[in-house]
Amino acid sequence: MPSHDFRAPRLFVETSLAQDARVPLDRDQSNYLGNVLRLAAGAEVLAFNGRDGEWQAAIEGRKRPDNLVILQQVRPQDRLPDLAYVFAPLKHARLDYTVQKAVEMGAAVLQPVQTRFTQASRVNTERMRANVIEAAEQCGILSLATVAEPAPLERYLSQRPTDRLLVFCDEAAEVENPIQSLQQARASGHGIDVLIGPEGGFAEEERALLLRQPKILRLALGPRILRADTAAVAALALVQAVLGDWGGTRD
């Protein structure tokens, strides 16, 4: 069987998965399978929960899908690279987009941080988690990124482990080859945090605080100013290609 069946519908469930188990469907899941996808009893889907791998399952129910009957495992559980996406929250649709793209790029943790020029004063973490699940369902991802509670930048920096590499994407940095800069950085296996600021950039005192952090790499993302959601994709792509798991699993 191929490593991933791109044609089969995928469904995230909270329940533990094992052969012959029956997984009850909630109203939204039943509506999605029965009314949106128009699947009836006996149709097969793929189910995952972020813990037990991916399983082939059959729909069960008379008038509407009520349960999934778990048939067999088709992919074992994997793990995400030790990569955190740390960001100043954006508003509404742009935050949805950024969360989805960070999940697709392989981020294991999504950490919102409040900065002086952050535009969004409130962060809906439940909506962020819903976007994490949707992106995982659509893209064949087995492990779900953790959505952390928002924190002020200063508190986040004071609490993060100092042996992790902090990739500080700074629009005020000198433009150099980012691939060479990342190759020269020490990836010691203790994880990587990628920090993207708000649309208005970092305040000078925030930049000074960041530059005092241990194991920091100050990185410019090219000669043009990028929107924050564009910068997220660019930075995560660079880090994954050079230090992450795009070339194979890294310890």
Coordinates of C-alpha atoms in Angstrom, one line a residue:
M1 CA 0.0 0.0 0.0
P2 CA 1.3 3.5 -0.7
S3 CA 2.7 5.5 2.2
H4 CA -0.3 7.8 2.0
D5 CA -3.7 7.4 0.2
F6 CA -4.4 10.9 -1.1
R7 CA -7.9 10.0 -2.3
A8 CA -9.4 8.6 0.9
P9 CA -11.2 11.0 3.3
R10 CA -9.3 11.4 6.6
L11 CA -10.9 12.0 9.9
F12 CA -9.4 13.1 13.2
V13 CA -10.9 11.4 16.3
E14 CA -10.1 11.7 20.0
T15 CA -10.7 8.0 20.8
S16 CA -7.9 5.4 21.0
L17 CA -7.6 3.3 17.8
A18 CA -7.2 -0.4 17.6
Q19 CA -8.4 -3.2 15.3
D20 CA -12.1 -4.0 15.7
A21 CA -12.7 -0.9 17.9
R22 CA -15.9 1.1 17.3
V23 CA -15.5 4.9 17.4
P24 CA -18.6 7.0 17.9
L25 CA -19.0 10.0 15.6
D26 CA -20.1 13.3 16.8
R27 CA -22.8 15.4 15.0
D28 CA -20.3 17.4 13.0
Q29 CA -18.4 14.3 11.9
S30 CA -21.6 12.5 11.0
N31 CA -22.8 15.5 8.9
Y32 CA -19.4 15.8 7.2
L33 CA -19.3 12.2 6.2
G34 CA -23.0 11.7 5.3
N35 CA -24.1 15.1 3.9
V36 CA -20.9 16.7 2.7
L37 CA -19.1 13.7 1.3
R38 CA -22.3 11.7 0.8
L39 CA -20.8 8.5 2.2
A40 CA -23.0 5.7 3.4
A41 CA -22.6 2.7 5.6
G42 CA -19.8 0.4 4.4
A43 CA -17.7 3.3 2.8
E44 CA -14.1 3.4 4.1
V45 CA -12.2 6.4 5.5
L46 CA -8.9 6.9 7.2
A47 CA -8.9 7.7 10.9
F48 CA -6.1 9.1 13.2
N49 CA -5.8 10.6 16.6
G50 CA -2.3 11.9 16.8
R51 CA -1.2 8.9 19.0
D52 CA -1.9 5.5 17.4
G53 CA -1.0 6.0 13.7
E54 CA -3.5 5.9 10.8
W55 CA -6.2 3.3 10.5
Q56 CA -8.5 2.1 7.7
A57 CA -12.1 2.3 9.0
A58 CA -15.6 1.5 7.7
I59 CA -18.6 3.7 8.3
E60 CA -21.5 2.1 10.3
G61 CA -25.0 3.4 10.6
R62 CA -28.5 3.1 9.2
K63 CA -29.9 6.5 8.4
R64 CA -26.7 8.4 8.9
P65 CA -23.1 7.6 9.8
D66 CA -23.0 6.8 13.6
N67 CA -19.7 5.0 14.1
L68 CA -16.4 4.0 12.6
V69 CA -15.4 0.3 12.7
I70 CA -11.6 0.2 12.8
L71 CA -10.2 -2.3 10.4
Q72 CA -6.4 -2.2 10.1
Q73 CA -3.5 0.1 10.6
V74 CA -2.1 1.5 7.4
R75 CA 0.6 3.8 8.8
P76 CA 2.4 3.7 12.2
Q77 CA 2.6 6.8 14.3
D78 CA 5.4 9.2 13.5
R79 CA 6.8 12.3 15.3
L80 CA 7.2 15.9 14.3
P81 CA 10.6 17.5 14.3
D82 CA 11.5 19.5 17.5
L83 CA 10.5 22.7 15.8
A84 CA 8.5 25.5 17.4
Y85 CA 6.9 28.4 15.5
V86 CA 6.8 31.4 17.7
F87 CA 4.8 34.4 16.4
A88 CA 3.0 37.6 17.1
P89 CA -0.6 36.8 16.4
L90 CA -2.4 38.1 13.3
K91 CA -6.1 38.9 12.8
H92 CA -8.8 36.5 11.7
A93 CA -8.2 34.8 8.3
R94 CA -4.5 35.6 8.2
L95 CA -4.0 33.8 11.5
D96 CA -6.0 30.8 10.2
Y97 CA -3.7 30.7 7.1
T98 CA -0.5 31.0 9.2
V99 CA -1.5 28.2 11.5
Q100 CA -2.4 25.9 8.7
K101 CA 0.8 26.6 6.8
A102 CA 2.9 26.2 9.9
V103 CA 1.3 22.7 10.4
E104 CA 1.9 21.8 6.8
M105 CA 5.6 22.8 7.2
G106 CA 6.0 20.5 10.2
A107 CA 5.9 22.7 13.2
A108 CA 5.4 20.7 16.4
V109 CA 4.5 23.7 18.7
L110 CA 2.6 26.9 17.9
Q111 CA 3.5 29.6 20.4
P112 CA 1.8 33.0 20.2
V113 CA 3.7 35.9 21.8
Q114 CA 2.5 39.4 22.5
T115 CA 4.9 42.2 21.4
R116 CA 4.5 46.0 21.5
F117 CA 3.2 46.2 18.0
T118 CA 1.1 43.0 17.9
Q119 CA -2.1 43.7 16.1
A120 CA -4.4 41.1 17.6
S121 CA -5.0 41.6 21.3
R122 CA -6.9 38.3 21.8
V123 CA -6.1 34.9 20.5
N124 CA -8.7 32.1 20.1
T125 CA -6.6 29.0 20.8
E126 CA -9.6 26.7 20.2
R127 CA -9.9 28.1 16.7
M128 CA -6.2 27.6 16.3
R129 CA -6.5 24.0 17.3
A130 CA -9.4 23.5 14.9
N131 CA -7.1 24.8 12.1
V132 CA -4.3 22.4 13.2
I133 CA -6.7 19.5 12.9
E134 CA -8.1 20.6 9.6
A135 CA -4.6 21.0 8.1
A136 CA -3.5 17.6 9.5
E137 CA -6.6 15.9 8.0
Q138 CA -6.1 17.5 4.6
C139 CA -2.4 16.9 4.3
G140 CA -1.9 13.4 5.6
I141 CA -0.2 14.5 8.8
L142 CA -0.4 12.1 11.7
S143 CA 1.0 14.1 14.6
L144 CA -0.8 17.2 15.8
A145 CA 1.0 20.4 16.6
T146 CA 0.6 21.6 20.2
V147 CA -1.1 25.0 20.5
A148 CA 0.5 26.9 23.5
E149 CA -1.2 29.6 25.4
P150 CA -0.3 33.2 24.4
A151 CA 2.5 34.8 26.5
P152 CA 4.3 38.2 26.5
L153 CA 7.5 38.0 24.6
E154 CA 9.6 38.7 27.8
R155 CA 8.0 35.9 29.7
Y156 CA 8.4 33.5 26.8
L157 CA 12.1 34.3 26.5
S158 CA 12.6 33.9 30.3
Q159 CA 11.1 30.5 30.3
R160 CA 12.4 28.8 27.1
P161 CA 15.3 26.4 27.4
T162 CA 18.5 28.2 26.6
D163 CA 20.0 25.2 24.8
R164 CA 17.5 25.5 22.0
L165 CA 18.5 27.4 18.8
L166 CA 16.4 30.6 18.5
V167 CA 16.1 31.7 14.8
F168 CA 15.2 35.4 15.1
C169 CA 13.8 36.6 11.8
D170 CA 14.6 40.3 11.9
E171 CA 13.7 42.7 9.1
A172 CA 16.4 45.1 10.4
A173 CA 19.2 42.5 10.0
E174 CA 21.8 42.7 7.2
V175 CA 20.8 40.7 4.2
E176 CA 23.0 37.6 3.9
N177 CA 22.6 34.2 2.5
P178 CA 20.2 32.6 4.9
I179 CA 21.1 29.0 3.9
Q180 CA 24.8 29.6 4.7
S181 CA 23.8 31.3 8.0
L182 CA 21.7 28.3 9.0
Q183 CA 24.3 25.8 8.0
Q184 CA 26.8 27.6 10.2
A185 CA 24.4 27.6 13.2
R186 CA 24.8 24.8 15.7
A187 CA 21.8 22.5 15.7
S188 CA 22.7 20.4 18.7
G189 CA 19.5 18.3 18.8
H190 CA 17.9 20.4 21.6
G191 CA 15.3 21.9 19.2
I192 CA 14.7 25.0 17.2
D193 CA 12.4 28.0 17.8
V194 CA 11.6 30.2 14.8
L195 CA 10.4 33.7 15.8
I196 CA 8.4 35.9 13.5
G197 CA 7.4 39.3 14.7
P198 CA 4.3 41.5 14.0
E199 CA 3.6 43.6 10.9
G200 CA 5.1 46.7 12.6
G201 CA 8.3 44.9 13.5
F202 CA 10.0 44.6 16.9
A203 CA 10.5 47.6 19.2
E204 CA 14.1 48.5 19.8
E205 CA 14.1 47.3 23.5
E206 CA 12.6 43.9 22.3
R207 CA 15.3 43.6 19.6
A208 CA 18.0 44.3 22.3
L209 CA 16.5 41.7 24.6
L210 CA 16.4 39.1 21.8
L211 CA 20.0 39.8 20.8
R212 CA 21.1 39.0 24.4
Q213 CA 19.6 35.5 24.2
P214 CA 22.0 32.5 24.1
K215 CA 22.2 30.4 20.9
I216 CA 20.5 33.0 18.7
L217 CA 20.7 33.3 15.0
R218 CA 19.5 36.7 13.6
L219 CA 18.2 36.1 10.1
A220 CA 17.1 38.4 7.3
L221 CA 14.6 36.9 4.9
G222 CA 15.8 38.5 1.7
P223 CA 16.0 42.1 0.5
R224 CA 12.2 42.8 0.6
I225 CA 9.9 43.2 3.6
L226 CA 7.5 40.3 3.8
R227 CA 4.1 40.2 5.4
A228 CA 4.2 38.2 8.6
D229 CA 2.2 35.2 7.1
T230 CA 4.6 35.1 4.1
A231 CA 7.6 35.4 6.4
A232 CA 6.4 32.4 8.4
V233 CA 6.3 30.1 5.3
A234 CA 9.7 31.4 4.1
A235 CA 11.4 31.0 7.4
L236 CA 10.0 27.5 8.2
A237 CA 10.9 26.3 4.7
L238 CA 14.5 27.5 5.1
V239 CA 14.9 25.9 8.6
Q240 CA 13.3 22.6 7.5
A241 CA 15.4 22.4 4.4
V242 CA 18.7 23.1 6.2
L243 CA 18.3 21.9 9.8
G244 CA 14.9 20.1 9.8
D245 CA 13.5 16.8 8.5
W246 CA 13.1 17.6 4.8
G247 CA 16.3 15.7 4.1
G248 CA 15.3 12.8 6.3
T249 CA 14.7 12.5 10.0
R250 CA 17.1 14.4 12.3
D251 CA 17.7 13.6 15.9

